[in-house]
Coordinates of C-alpha atoms in Angstrom, one line a residue:
Chain A
X1 CA 11.4 -104.3 55.9
X2 CA 9.2 -105.1 53.3
X3 CA 7.8 -102.6 50.8
X4 CA 6.8 -102.2 47.3
X5 CA 7.6 -98.9 44.9
X6 CA 5.2 -98.4 42.3
X7 CA 7.2 -95.2 40.5
X8 CA 4.6 -94.2 37.9
X9 CA 2.1 -91.8 39.8
X10 CA -0.1 -91.8 36.2
X11 CA -0.4 -93.2 32.8
X12 CA -1.9 -91.9 30.5
X13 CA -2.6 -93.8 27.0
X14 CA -4.3 -93.7 23.6
X15 CA -6.8 -96.9 23.2
X16 CA -5.1 -100.0 21.0
X17 CA -1.7 -98.9 22.9
X18 CA 0.3 -101.4 24.8
X19 CA 1.3 -100.0 28.5
X20 CA 3.5 -101.1 31.5
X21 CA 2.9 -100.8 34.5
X22 CA 6.5 -101.0 36.6
X23 CA 6.3 -102.8 40.3
X24 CA 9.9 -103.3 42.5
X25 CA 9.6 -105.0 46.0
X26 CA 11.8 -105.3 48.9
X27 CA 11.7 -108.3 51.0
X28 CA 14.6 -110.2 53.0
X29 CA 12.4 -113.5 52.7
X30 CA 12.9 -116.1 50.2
X31 CA 9.1 -117.3 50.2
X32 CA 6.4 -114.7 49.9
X33 CA 3.7 -113.9 47.1
X34 CA 3.6 -110.9 45.1
X35 CA -0.3 -109.8 43.8
X36 CA -1.6 -107.1 41.3
X37 CA -5.2 -105.9 42.3
X38 CA -7.2 -103.1 40.2
X39 CA -9.1 -100.4 41.6
X40 CA -11.6 -98.8 39.2
X41 CA -14.0 -95.7 39.8
X42 CA -16.2 -97.7 42.1
X43 CA -13.6 -98.4 44.6
X44 CA -13.4 -101.9 45.1
X45 CA -10.2 -103.6 44.6
X46 CA -10.3 -106.7 41.9
X47 CA -7.6 -109.1 42.4
X48 CA -5.7 -109.9 39.0
X49 CA -2.6 -112.5 39.8
X50 CA -0.7 -113.8 42.4
X51 CA 2.5 -115.1 42.1
X52 CA 5.2 -117.0 44.6
X53 CA 8.5 -116.1 44.9
X54 CA 9.5 -119.7 43.3
X55 CA 7.6 -119.2 40.1
X56 CA 9.5 -117.3 37.9
X57 CA 7.3 -118.2 34.7
X58 CA 5.9 -115.2 33.0
X59 CA 2.2 -115.5 32.9
X60 CA -0.2 -114.0 30.2
X61 CA -4.1 -113.9 30.4
X62 CA -5.9 -112.3 27.6
X63 CA -4.5 -108.9 27.3
X64 CA -2.6 -108.8 30.3
X65 CA 0.8 -110.1 31.1
X66 CA 3.3 -110.4 34.1
X67 CA 6.9 -110.5 34.3
X68 CA 8.3 -111.4 37.5
X69 CA 12.5 -111.2 37.7
X70 CA 14.1 -112.1 41.0
X71 CA 17.2 -110.6 40.2
X72 CA 15.9 -107.4 40.0
X73 CA 13.1 -107.8 42.3
X74 CA 10.4 -106.8 39.6
X75 CA 6.8 -108.0 39.0
X76 CA 5.4 -105.8 36.0
X77 CA 2.3 -105.9 34.3
X78 CA 1.2 -105.0 30.8
X79 CA -1.8 -104.6 29.0
X80 CA -1.6 -105.1 25.4
X81 CA -3.9 -103.7 23.2
X82 CA -5.6 -101.2 26.1
X83 CA -9.0 -100.4 26.2
X84 CA -11.0 -97.6 27.9
X85 CA -12.1 -100.1 30.7
X86 CA -8.7 -100.6 31.6
X87 CA -8.9 -96.9 33.0
X88 CA -8.1 -97.5 37.3
X89 CA -5.7 -97.0 39.6
X90 CA -3.5 -100.6 39.8
X91 CA -1.7 -101.6 43.2
X92 CA 1.0 -104.3 43.4
X93 CA 1.0 -105.8 46.6
X94 CA 3.5 -108.3 48.7
X95 CA 2.8 -110.7 51.2
X96 CA 4.7 -113.0 53.3
X97 CA 3.9 -115.3 56.2
X98 CA 2.5 -114.0 59.0
X99 CA 1.9 -110.9 57.2
X100 CA -0.9 -108.7 55.6
X101 CA -0.8 -107.3 52.1
X102 CA 1.5 -104.6 51.8
X103 CA 0.9 -102.1 48.7
X104 CA 2.4 -99.5 46.9
X105 CA 0.8 -96.4 46.2
X106 CA -0.4 -97.3 43.1
X107 CA -0.5 -96.0 39.6
X108 CA -3.2 -94.2 37.7
X109 CA -3.9 -95.6 34.6
X110 CA -6.0 -93.6 32.0
X111 CA -7.1 -94.6 28.3
X112 CA -8.5 -92.7 26.0
X113 CA -10.5 -93.2 23.1
Chain B
X1 CA -21.1 -116.4 46.6
X2 CA -22.2 -113.0 48.0
X3 CA -19.1 -110.9 48.2
X4 CA -17.8 -108.8 51.0
X5 CA -20.3 -106.5 52.6
X6 CA -19.9 -103.0 54.2
X7 CA -22.2 -100.3 55.4
X8 CA -22.6 -97.6 54.9
X9 CA -20.7 -96.4 52.0
X10 CA -20.1 -92.8 52.8
X11 CA -20.4 -90.8 56.1
X12 CA -19.7 -87.4 57.1
X13 CA -18.8 -86.2 60.4
X14 CA -17.6 -83.4 62.4
X15 CA -13.8 -83.8 64.2
X16 CA -14.5 -85.2 67.5
X17 CA -17.4 -87.0 66.5
X18 CA -17.6 -91.0 67.1
X19 CA -18.6 -93.0 63.8
X20 CA -18.6 -96.9 63.2
X21 CA -18.2 -99.2 60.2
X22 CA -19.9 -102.3 59.8
X23 CA -18.3 -105.4 57.7
X24 CA -19.6 -109.0 56.8
X25 CA -17.0 -110.8 55.4
X26 CA -17.6 -113.9 52.7
X27 CA -19.1 -117.0 54.5
X28 CA -16.6 -119.3 55.7
X29 CA -13.6 -116.8 55.7
X30 CA -12.0 -117.1 58.9
X31 CA -9.5 -113.9 58.6
X32 CA -10.9 -110.9 58.1
X33 CA -8.6 -107.2 57.5
X34 CA -9.7 -103.6 57.7
X35 CA -7.5 -101.4 55.7
X36 CA -7.4 -97.6 55.7
X37 CA -6.6 -95.9 52.1
X38 CA -5.6 -92.6 52.4
X39 CA -6.4 -90.5 48.9
X40 CA -3.6 -91.1 46.3
X41 CA -2.0 -94.2 48.6
X42 CA -2.4 -97.6 48.7
X43 CA -4.5 -99.8 51.2
X44 CA -2.2 -100.1 54.6
X45 CA -3.3 -102.5 57.4
X46 CA -5.1 -101.4 60.5
X47 CA -6.1 -104.7 62.0
X48 CA -6.4 -108.5 61.0
X49 CA -8.4 -111.2 62.9
X50 CA -8.4 -114.6 62.6
X51 CA -11.8 -115.7 63.5
X52 CA -12.5 -113.9 66.6
X53 CA -8.8 -113.3 67.5
X54 CA -6.6 -110.2 66.7
X55 CA -3.6 -111.5 64.5
X56 CA -2.1 -107.6 63.8
X57 CA -3.1 -104.6 64.9
X58 CA 0.4 -102.8 65.4
X59 CA -0.6 -100.0 62.9
X60 CA -4.2 -99.6 64.7
X61 CA -4.1 -96.0 66.5
X62 CA -5.6 -97.6 69.8
X63 CA -5.9 -94.2 71.7
X64 CA -8.9 -93.3 69.2
X65 CA -9.5 -97.0 66.8
X66 CA -11.0 -99.7 68.2
X67 CA -12.2 -103.1 66.3
X68 CA -14.0 -106.4 67.2
X69 CA -15.4 -109.4 65.5
X70 CA -17.9 -111.0 67.8
X71 CA -18.5 -114.5 67.0
X72 CA -15.9 -114.5 64.5
X73 CA -18.2 -113.1 61.8
X74 CA -19.4 -109.8 61.4
X75 CA -16.8 -107.0 62.5
X76 CA -17.4 -103.5 63.6
X77 CA -14.9 -100.8 63.5
X78 CA -14.7 -97.5 65.7
X79 CA -12.9 -94.3 65.5
X80 CA -13.7 -92.2 68.9
X81 CA -12.9 -88.9 68.7
X82 CA -12.6 -88.4 65.1
X83 CA -9.4 -86.0 63.4
X84 CA -9.6 -84.4 60.2
X85 CA -6.5 -86.9 59.2
X86 CA -9.3 -89.7 59.7
X87 CA -10.6 -88.9 56.1
X88 CA -10.2 -91.7 54.2
X89 CA -11.8 -95.0 52.7
X90 CA -11.9 -97.7 55.3
X91 CA -11.5 -101.2 53.2
X92 CA -12.6 -104.6 54.8
X93 CA -11.1 -108.0 53.3
X94 CA -11.7 -111.2 53.8
X95 CA -9.5 -114.3 53.2
X96 CA -10.3 -118.2 53.7
X97 CA -7.5 -118.8 56.3
X98 CA -5.2 -115.7 56.2
X99 CA -2.3 -117.7 54.5
X100 CA 0.0 -115.6 52.3
X101 CA -0.8 -117.0 49.4
X102 CA -4.8 -116.5 50.2
X103 CA -6.2 -114.2 47.8
X104 CA -7.9 -111.3 49.6
X105 CA -11.4 -110.4 48.7
X106 CA -12.2 -106.6 49.4
X107 CA -15.5 -104.9 49.8
X108 CA -16.8 -101.6 48.0
X109 CA -15.1 -99.3 51.1
X110 CA -16.7 -97.1 53.3
X111 CA -15.9 -93.2 52.3
X112 CA -15.2 -91.4 55.3
X113 CA -14.9 -87.2 55.5
X114 CA -13.9 -85.6 58.6
X115 CA -14.8 -81.9 58.6

């Protein structure tokens, strides 16, 4: 069975703090894709990153970075020097051939000034 | 490039009433998805279309929910009759070919409240 677990329901930080959002996934397939989406208060899901199961290189995009570790089935997301605009719900998701996205329950990040 | 359009944005109905949601995907996208997002949870797939054919509707409560995608473009999701537990945000998404690595683009959603 495929499953995505985001154990952190809510995280609160102060601006400029670094924060890591955890994601653990379960799948029996060897080929799969992992995604992170951001859902701001407006409600629209915004794509952040896609990673395939054969590429374990970490990725950095500005203040965002992602750490993919197949050994622990984790795909964690770190925001460096957080800003108020980062406040949103963040979803980790899994996709395999022939299925639609399977989402975790999301982590609500609140950044205060 | 225009994004995924959905209407209405909000809908309030009484239980046992009917409601319909509309979605217009990104031009050229073959695959269209309807997700249900209950408060505090991640989106859950209801139905996936490839052009105008259904790929996956295994989680669609077919006794009350129906969806169609005539001509492989716009889609309509209907609930008849609605129950209290149908209160949720209904998200429409589209992707180019529906492959596992395709990015899915989401619309703003329709927030349904059933009283």
